[in-house]
């Protein structure tokens, strides 16, 4: 047997049962993959995936065939009907590698697909010489999904979406949802989607087919209740919002996250929502549909206040969501929606029909199982939803993602959840490059497949980081993701703090109280109504509240620069220039953000006399120019994965920061 600690290859998700034998198996220089026609893979995609990896890894060209007259060194089969009960689990497979050849047997198409992905990972790491082994494997969760924000800043290119689907397939995901608010080209809504580089019906049709070929269910997901910020600011639709009088306020990343709710007391709102649903669902083959319906913060506070006072906010919410779910059910579809509102108003849970699935999101790294237990005890169907923790930041928060995903996966299994949906959000303009989410995505793959493995303590996390480094990045040193984690820990002044600082200005030099209310250190001051909170006072308080964090910026930047030095040769050896560029841009950007935070703190008098050696006054104008040069490089990197969409908002924010630095230098 091979010692686990000395093995130089890994499989993600880690198989449930694996026996590694003595010796190795060499792939023949002229081989063949035989894929049984019974698998139902019309284009023999699975066989071609293996052939492509063999070619890219070894340079060898292999053949593809089917039928018993064309034996292959690698054979792909469907299990006999009298197979064991475990082998009959949807998605289950066996993989055998020995001197006689390689055999993958799945209980269904998905099972064969999953076995092929395991073999692909082994080929990518070992080339023509594979270990002798026997694997029997099956997933813990039937639904293993990924949720990608494609609306609040970034609209992915179709080419990149396909690359992402390929990667999801490699790690055995079987569902994908794209989050849409205003970035789909709905007929009659051009005022809403103009300038956003919207996805089109043709894009969805092509991508739906592409995902289906990979064994991934593409599920439509559209905001139909809350998160209608852009639509509610248009001339044509503003009257449907809770606060139409605010439609002409300056755009704000923070207000977009807070004020976006339909006035569901208006009958026109339901017609609007069902128009979105009915037109969008026709483009997908799945029967599932996610109506979202989350974070309806303004419900009952504006235009619907009178109706909410009459029937209650919970009833107002439940009635509207219930009507949308029934509308879908009547058409033979299975509705889903986010559970945050229903969980805070438990009476709603009791009214949910059996056809509805609650998407129970919890992103706290220290989350408990309380909310998942609550839904389970109510008898409602649920899918648990952790997060990759990339939003509002250039570098992913690796530790937060690992803790959150590992916990939620275990809680969901214990409470009988039907699946896990790993979320990837882009709040505040989606500054986070989607490639930075890959480690979190792979954490989700691991724990949706095998949540009962060792997932506690630093040892378990470090082991997974090393395996991700080997499998995904081809890093023989197994250090890449750990270094990325170390780099992210040096993010002191992040994109979030920069946006908050800038958006405290309402555009006229006054304090934007809506923004101030989202910053905890300002809420107590806002409660004092004797005098208005000025912009200067708000920014002073914000920066003073960050004093302890600001003090460690010089040390944090030195550590971040050291991470950059150590990562560079790793990336050079792996030959992955695309991710190397993305990582370099993200790290350089965080270095600059930290320096901006330091400079702003200095301008607001947040200084410590004992640290003068490390805290020399910043050259604000030089820093402003460096920001602008970085922003140009960032913009070029943006186009690798994304349409132009709202890139201009990121640029405008950076330019405002540069202008602010020049202003305070005077």
Short mmCIF file of N, CA and C in Angstrom, two decimals, residues 26 93 188 227 242 335 541:
data_model
loop_
_atom_site.label_atom_id
_atom_site.label_comp_id
_atom_site.label_asym_id
_atom_site.label_seq_id
_atom_site.Cartn_x
_atom_site.Cartn_y
_atom_site.Cartn_z
N UNK A 26 1.46 1.44 -16.94
CA UNK A 26 1.87 2.37 -18.00
C UNK A 26 0.82 2.40 -19.10
N UNK A 93 -19.79 5.23 -8.80
CA UNK A 93 -18.95 4.59 -9.81
C UNK A 93 -17.89 3.73 -9.14
N UNK A 188 -38.71 44.00 -24.37
CA UNK A 188 -39.47 45.09 -23.78
C UNK A 188 -38.83 45.72 -22.56
N UNK A 227 -34.02 42.85 -4.91
CA UNK A 227 -32.88 43.00 -5.82
C UNK A 227 -33.30 43.42 -7.23
N UNK A 242 -40.84 50.23 -4.07
CA UNK A 242 -41.33 50.74 -2.79
C UNK A 242 -41.09 52.24 -2.65
N UNK A 335 -40.43 25.18 -8.03
CA UNK A 335 -39.89 26.47 -7.59
C UNK A 335 -38.86 26.33 -6.47
N UNK A 541 -14.69 59.22 11.98
CA UNK A 541 -15.09 58.11 12.85
C UNK A 541 -14.76 56.76 12.21
#
